């Protein structure tokens, strides 16, 4: 504890919060006297945005109108939860809400029901491993009307599309008024939630109420959610939004000893606004529909030694610009509707470093309701010694300059979708100087034969990214699958990495014509992003730090693809490069130097148990030009 610190202790207990515990400027400390809010000694302290109800409020179902729609084998298992009688306002619980990934603001998530840290899921068709491809989705058929396409233009009164359905179930359901479609209605990287407006069983068509972000395309993948007729598995529920009633099948081994927890608050549990030199330590957060902790316009904030779980929003949301020296450390994030954290600091225009750090955090089972990618932004900030596992998309989106991800583990990610990566950055030519080093990636990808999943994905003509000293194991899926992908980018360095049992180490896509390249730099969003680093000022700190990137942006001339460099990488059972995509523009491929492709185990200490450490002496003997990677340093300390 810093000398002179002012300490505020909370005693043991679970504190219900409908509104945030708010700390403002007057509540902040100073460098000489920081203010610490913490649990008293080793006592257990938590803030909760939910309510706990007893199992006795669950009633058997007696209404014939409901029983007739259920399968006979589950009728006796289904229970009715009247939220109003249980003391829960349905407006606080919330129903399903329309959202689309990509540019649209997410609405507050609906409430969730938790039993023993297990989140009940809406009844669905197909089930998670059902459908024609075994991935839990069915396919759209012929599109009668794509609907509005918000991605391409602003539409004052967007309309939903109409498409032919290909399954045999939806036409048999008695009522579609509460049924929603979740999935990838056109592009494999843009998911969303749409409500059914009308089902025509004669025409075999579905009309949706809202516009899909890219419209609707034939072969889109989706699943039906909140279908009473499909309520069949333990841990599933169906919500009647009009009546505020939930029908559910309790998890296995459920009895009267198990409490039922429901998240209802849409507010953050802790809110720090312009209060510097604040520490939050040992105060757990759970059960909110909003974010657990929000930090705005504050510096020297430390959040440590706590758990954030069972929430529908994000874990810790810190504003990304202007602040400095914020820290998130030793936080266990699990069961999150959104991302674990967003953190930044520093200033893009002046290139002042933020020096904010996320360290020694575990993140598991996240992105359950919306985008799960944590955000590392602005200038000079770091994620290190963290572990991420279990998400339908990637773990981190990187923005800004001179940001670093190091000594972290990434596992079981990108289990849905395509054209994505465990670490992603792109579509911003000012984002330069990013370093990804000494990390471990394992089991990244899924069975979809889409555009592809990568370990590290530098997208849409971005460059000046260094990927060094990483280990990739079983990474990549789809048509373009590799440890690293540069989609039209340049001056990227892939050096001193080990790639094991993956299709390829590197993919390069270089398919824009010179005219397309120039037009891309003229797009309004690209111009706006460059303006944040004071472009086109040739004397700006960004221009002086990255003169080549500045010259590219000023000339709008496409650099040679061979400015990407592959150097001193070891590929074990896989290809060095997987099919350079040439498209309409000549591509000589990356510059290659000192790479080796082998088929034998190079001497991992215990590959079967997941230890990818190679003794330093053995590495030096077998691969003298390769810089040793200390696998034991990777992950939470």
PDB file of C-alpha atoms in Angstrom, residues 305-435:
ATOM      1  CA  UNK A 305      -7.742  -8.665  -7.361  1.00  0.00           C
ATOM      2  CA  UNK A 306     -11.406  -9.194  -8.121  1.00  0.00           C
ATOM      3  CA  UNK A 307     -13.819 -11.261 -10.192  1.00  0.00           C
ATOM      4  CA  UNK A 308     -16.348 -10.061 -12.750  1.00  0.00           C
ATOM      5  CA  UNK A 309     -18.849 -12.726 -13.742  1.00  0.00           C
ATOM      6  CA  UNK A 310     -22.342 -13.412 -15.040  1.00  0.00           C
ATOM      7  CA  UNK A 311     -22.961 -10.054 -16.684  1.00  0.00           C
ATOM      8  CA  UNK A 312     -24.595  -9.180 -19.998  1.00  0.00           C
ATOM      9  CA  UNK A 313     -22.497  -6.145 -20.873  1.00  0.00           C
ATOM     10  CA  UNK A 314     -18.729  -5.634 -20.799  1.00  0.00           C
ATOM     11  CA  UNK A 315     -16.369  -6.211 -17.897  1.00  0.00           C
ATOM     12  CA  UNK A 316     -14.334  -3.010 -17.545  1.00  0.00           C
ATOM     13  CA  UNK A 317     -14.942  -0.178 -20.000  1.00  0.00           C
ATOM     14  CA  UNK A 318     -12.289   2.533 -19.874  1.00  0.00           C
ATOM     15  CA  UNK A 319     -12.393   5.480 -22.254  1.00  0.00           C
ATOM     16  CA  UNK A 320      -9.523   5.193 -24.718  1.00  0.00           C
ATOM     17  CA  UNK A 321      -8.198   8.700 -25.285  1.00  0.00           C
ATOM     18  CA  UNK A 322      -6.469  11.318 -23.151  1.00  0.00           C
ATOM     19  CA  UNK A 323      -6.041   9.301 -19.966  1.00  0.00           C
ATOM     20  CA  UNK A 324      -2.823   7.707 -18.804  1.00  0.00           C
ATOM     21  CA  UNK A 325      -1.360   5.075 -16.507  1.00  0.00           C
ATOM     22  CA  UNK A 326      -4.507   3.053 -15.826  1.00  0.00           C
ATOM     23  CA  UNK A 327      -4.083  -0.554 -14.723  1.00  0.00           C
ATOM     24  CA  UNK A 328      -6.222  -3.699 -14.768  1.00  0.00           C
ATOM     25  CA  UNK A 329      -4.494  -6.615 -13.054  1.00  0.00           C
ATOM     26  CA  UNK A 330      -5.323  -9.976 -11.540  1.00  0.00           C
ATOM     27  CA  UNK A 331      -8.975  -9.826 -12.586  1.00  0.00           C
ATOM     28  CA  UNK A 332     -10.896 -13.002 -13.382  1.00  0.00           C
ATOM     29  CA  UNK A 333     -13.498 -12.370 -16.102  1.00  0.00           C
ATOM     30  CA  UNK A 334     -15.986 -15.144 -16.854  1.00  0.00           C
ATOM     31  CA  UNK A 335     -19.421 -15.552 -18.380  1.00  0.00           C
ATOM     32  CA  UNK A 336     -19.605 -12.164 -20.092  1.00  0.00           C
ATOM     33  CA  UNK A 337     -22.169 -10.991 -22.592  1.00  0.00           C
ATOM     34  CA  UNK A 338     -19.588  -8.723 -24.214  1.00  0.00           C
ATOM     35  CA  UNK A 339     -15.862  -8.029 -23.941  1.00  0.00           C
ATOM     36  CA  UNK A 340     -13.634  -8.253 -20.904  1.00  0.00           C
ATOM     37  CA  UNK A 341     -12.123  -4.788 -21.159  1.00  0.00           C
ATOM     38  CA  UNK A 342     -11.401  -1.736 -23.240  1.00  0.00           C
ATOM     39  CA  UNK A 343      -8.371   0.310 -22.317  1.00  0.00           C
ATOM     40  CA  UNK A 344      -6.311   3.028 -23.897  1.00  0.00           C
ATOM     41  CA  UNK A 345      -4.716   6.274 -22.916  1.00  0.00           C
ATOM     42  CA  UNK A 346      -2.305   8.703 -24.446  1.00  0.00           C
ATOM     43  CA  UNK A 347      -2.959  10.974 -27.389  1.00  0.00           C
ATOM     44  CA  UNK A 348      -3.006  10.102 -31.085  1.00  0.00           C
ATOM     45  CA  UNK A 349      -2.328  13.623 -32.294  1.00  0.00           C
ATOM     46  CA  UNK A 350       0.738  14.218 -30.123  1.00  0.00           C
ATOM     47  CA  UNK A 351       1.717  10.523 -29.957  1.00  0.00           C
ATOM     48  CA  UNK A 352       1.967  10.782 -26.177  1.00  0.00           C
ATOM     49  CA  UNK A 353       2.011   7.280 -24.646  1.00  0.00           C
ATOM     50  CA  UNK A 354      -0.751   6.284 -22.275  1.00  0.00           C
ATOM     51  CA  UNK A 355       1.285   3.667 -20.373  1.00  0.00           C
ATOM     52  CA  UNK A 356      -1.879   1.792 -19.404  1.00  0.00           C
ATOM     53  CA  UNK A 357      -1.534  -1.930 -18.715  1.00  0.00           C
ATOM     54  CA  UNK A 358      -3.720  -5.024 -18.485  1.00  0.00           C
ATOM     55  CA  UNK A 359      -1.837  -7.863 -16.817  1.00  0.00           C
ATOM     56  CA  UNK A 360      -2.349 -11.298 -15.296  1.00  0.00           C
ATOM     57  CA  UNK A 361      -6.055 -11.503 -16.105  1.00  0.00           C
ATOM     58  CA  UNK A 362      -8.056 -14.589 -17.054  1.00  0.00           C
ATOM     59  CA  UNK A 363     -10.911 -14.207 -19.522  1.00  0.00           C
ATOM     60  CA  UNK A 364     -13.230 -17.149 -20.231  1.00  0.00           C
ATOM     61  CA  UNK A 365     -16.629 -17.730 -21.836  1.00  0.00           C
ATOM     62  CA  UNK A 366     -17.167 -14.251 -23.217  1.00  0.00           C
ATOM     63  CA  UNK A 367     -18.954 -12.573 -26.109  1.00  0.00           C
ATOM     64  CA  UNK A 368     -22.137 -14.471 -25.263  1.00  0.00           C
ATOM     65  CA  UNK A 369     -24.518 -11.713 -26.410  1.00  0.00           C
ATOM     66  CA  UNK A 370     -22.462  -9.362 -28.613  1.00  0.00           C
ATOM     67  CA  UNK A 371     -18.906  -8.552 -29.665  1.00  0.00           C
ATOM     68  CA  UNK A 372     -16.441 -10.150 -27.278  1.00  0.00           C
ATOM     69  CA  UNK A 373     -13.215  -8.602 -28.559  1.00  0.00           C
ATOM     70  CA  UNK A 374     -11.465  -6.558 -25.899  1.00  0.00           C
ATOM     71  CA  UNK A 375     -10.109  -3.243 -27.170  1.00  0.00           C
ATOM     72  CA  UNK A 376      -6.526  -2.034 -26.790  1.00  0.00           C
ATOM     73  CA  UNK A 377      -6.453   1.499 -28.111  1.00  0.00           C
ATOM     74  CA  UNK A 378      -4.762   4.889 -28.439  1.00  0.00           C
ATOM     75  CA  UNK A 379      -0.957   5.052 -27.963  1.00  0.00           C
ATOM     76  CA  UNK A 380       1.625   3.094 -26.015  1.00  0.00           C
ATOM     77  CA  UNK A 381      -0.504   0.662 -23.994  1.00  0.00           C
ATOM     78  CA  UNK A 382       0.030  -3.006 -23.207  1.00  0.00           C
ATOM     79  CA  UNK A 383      -1.729  -6.319 -22.570  1.00  0.00           C
ATOM     80  CA  UNK A 384       0.602  -8.883 -21.009  1.00  0.00           C
ATOM     81  CA  UNK A 385       0.477 -12.207 -19.189  1.00  0.00           C
ATOM     82  CA  UNK A 386      -3.248 -12.705 -19.784  1.00  0.00           C
ATOM     83  CA  UNK A 387      -5.245 -15.761 -20.869  1.00  0.00           C
ATOM     84  CA  UNK A 388      -8.292 -15.755 -23.162  1.00  0.00           C
ATOM     85  CA  UNK A 389     -10.447 -18.805 -23.887  1.00  0.00           C
ATOM     86  CA  UNK A 390     -13.917 -19.548 -25.158  1.00  0.00           C
ATOM     87  CA  UNK A 391     -15.491 -17.086 -27.591  1.00  0.00           C
ATOM     88  CA  UNK A 392     -17.352 -17.263 -30.889  1.00  0.00           C
ATOM     89  CA  UNK A 393     -15.054 -14.523 -32.221  1.00  0.00           C
ATOM     90  CA  UNK A 394     -11.601 -13.176 -31.423  1.00  0.00           C
ATOM     91  CA  UNK A 395     -10.105 -11.919 -28.168  1.00  0.00           C
ATOM     92  CA  UNK A 396      -8.566  -8.506 -28.881  1.00  0.00           C
ATOM     93  CA  UNK A 397      -9.054  -5.688 -31.364  1.00  0.00           C
ATOM     94  CA  UNK A 398      -6.060  -3.347 -31.474  1.00  0.00           C
ATOM     95  CA  UNK A 399      -6.288   0.308 -32.428  1.00  0.00           C
ATOM     96  CA  UNK A 400      -3.845   3.193 -32.392  1.00  0.00           C
ATOM     97  CA  UNK A 401      -0.044   3.179 -32.294  1.00  0.00           C
ATOM     98  CA  UNK A 402       2.768   1.442 -30.424  1.00  0.00           C
ATOM     99  CA  UNK A 403       0.412  -0.874 -28.565  1.00  0.00           C
ATOM    100  CA  UNK A 404       1.724  -4.252 -27.426  1.00  0.00           C
ATOM    101  CA  UNK A 405       0.251  -7.701 -26.722  1.00  0.00           C
ATOM    102  CA  UNK A 406       2.776 -10.023 -25.127  1.00  0.00           C
ATOM    103  CA  UNK A 407       3.215 -13.193 -23.038  1.00  0.00           C
ATOM    104  CA  UNK A 408      -0.472 -14.093 -23.298  1.00  0.00           C
ATOM    105  CA  UNK A 409      -2.427 -17.234 -24.218  1.00  0.00           C
ATOM    106  CA  UNK A 410      -5.291 -17.446 -26.707  1.00  0.00           C
ATOM    107  CA  UNK A 411      -7.333 -20.664 -26.917  1.00  0.00           C
ATOM    108  CA  UNK A 412     -10.649 -21.891 -28.322  1.00  0.00           C
ATOM    109  CA  UNK A 413     -11.518 -18.692 -30.129  1.00  0.00           C
ATOM    110  CA  UNK A 414     -13.370 -17.791 -33.342  1.00  0.00           C
ATOM    111  CA  UNK A 415     -15.644 -20.804 -32.956  1.00  0.00           C
ATOM    112  CA  UNK A 416     -18.154 -19.154 -35.334  1.00  0.00           C
ATOM    113  CA  UNK A 417     -17.939 -16.931 -38.366  1.00  0.00           C
ATOM    114  CA  UNK A 418     -15.149 -16.164 -40.785  1.00  0.00           C
ATOM    115  CA  UNK A 419     -12.860 -13.393 -42.064  1.00  0.00           C
ATOM    116  CA  UNK A 420     -11.590 -12.778 -38.534  1.00  0.00           C
ATOM    117  CA  UNK A 421      -8.723 -13.500 -36.155  1.00  0.00           C
ATOM    118  CA  UNK A 422      -7.902 -14.089 -32.506  1.00  0.00           C
ATOM    119  CA  UNK A 423      -6.149 -10.699 -32.633  1.00  0.00           C
ATOM    120  CA  UNK A 424      -7.539  -8.265 -35.181  1.00  0.00           C
ATOM    121  CA  UNK A 425      -6.669  -4.813 -36.504  1.00  0.00           C
ATOM    122  CA  UNK A 426      -7.428  -3.081 -39.738  1.00  0.00           C
ATOM    123  CA  UNK A 427      -9.163  -0.600 -42.007  1.00  0.00           C
ATOM    124  CA  UNK A 428      -7.192   2.287 -40.556  1.00  0.00           C
ATOM    125  CA  UNK A 429      -3.913   3.318 -42.220  1.00  0.00           C
ATOM    126  CA  UNK A 430      -2.916   5.380 -39.182  1.00  0.00           C
ATOM    127  CA  UNK A 431      -2.768   2.301 -36.918  1.00  0.00           C
ATOM    128  CA  UNK A 432       0.938   1.554 -36.979  1.00  0.00           C
ATOM    129  CA  UNK A 433       3.705   0.322 -34.714  1.00  0.00           C
ATOM    130  CA  UNK A 434       1.651  -2.505 -33.186  1.00  0.00           C
ATOM    131  CA  UNK A 435       3.677  -5.352 -31.671  1.00  0.00           C
TER     132      UNK A 435
END
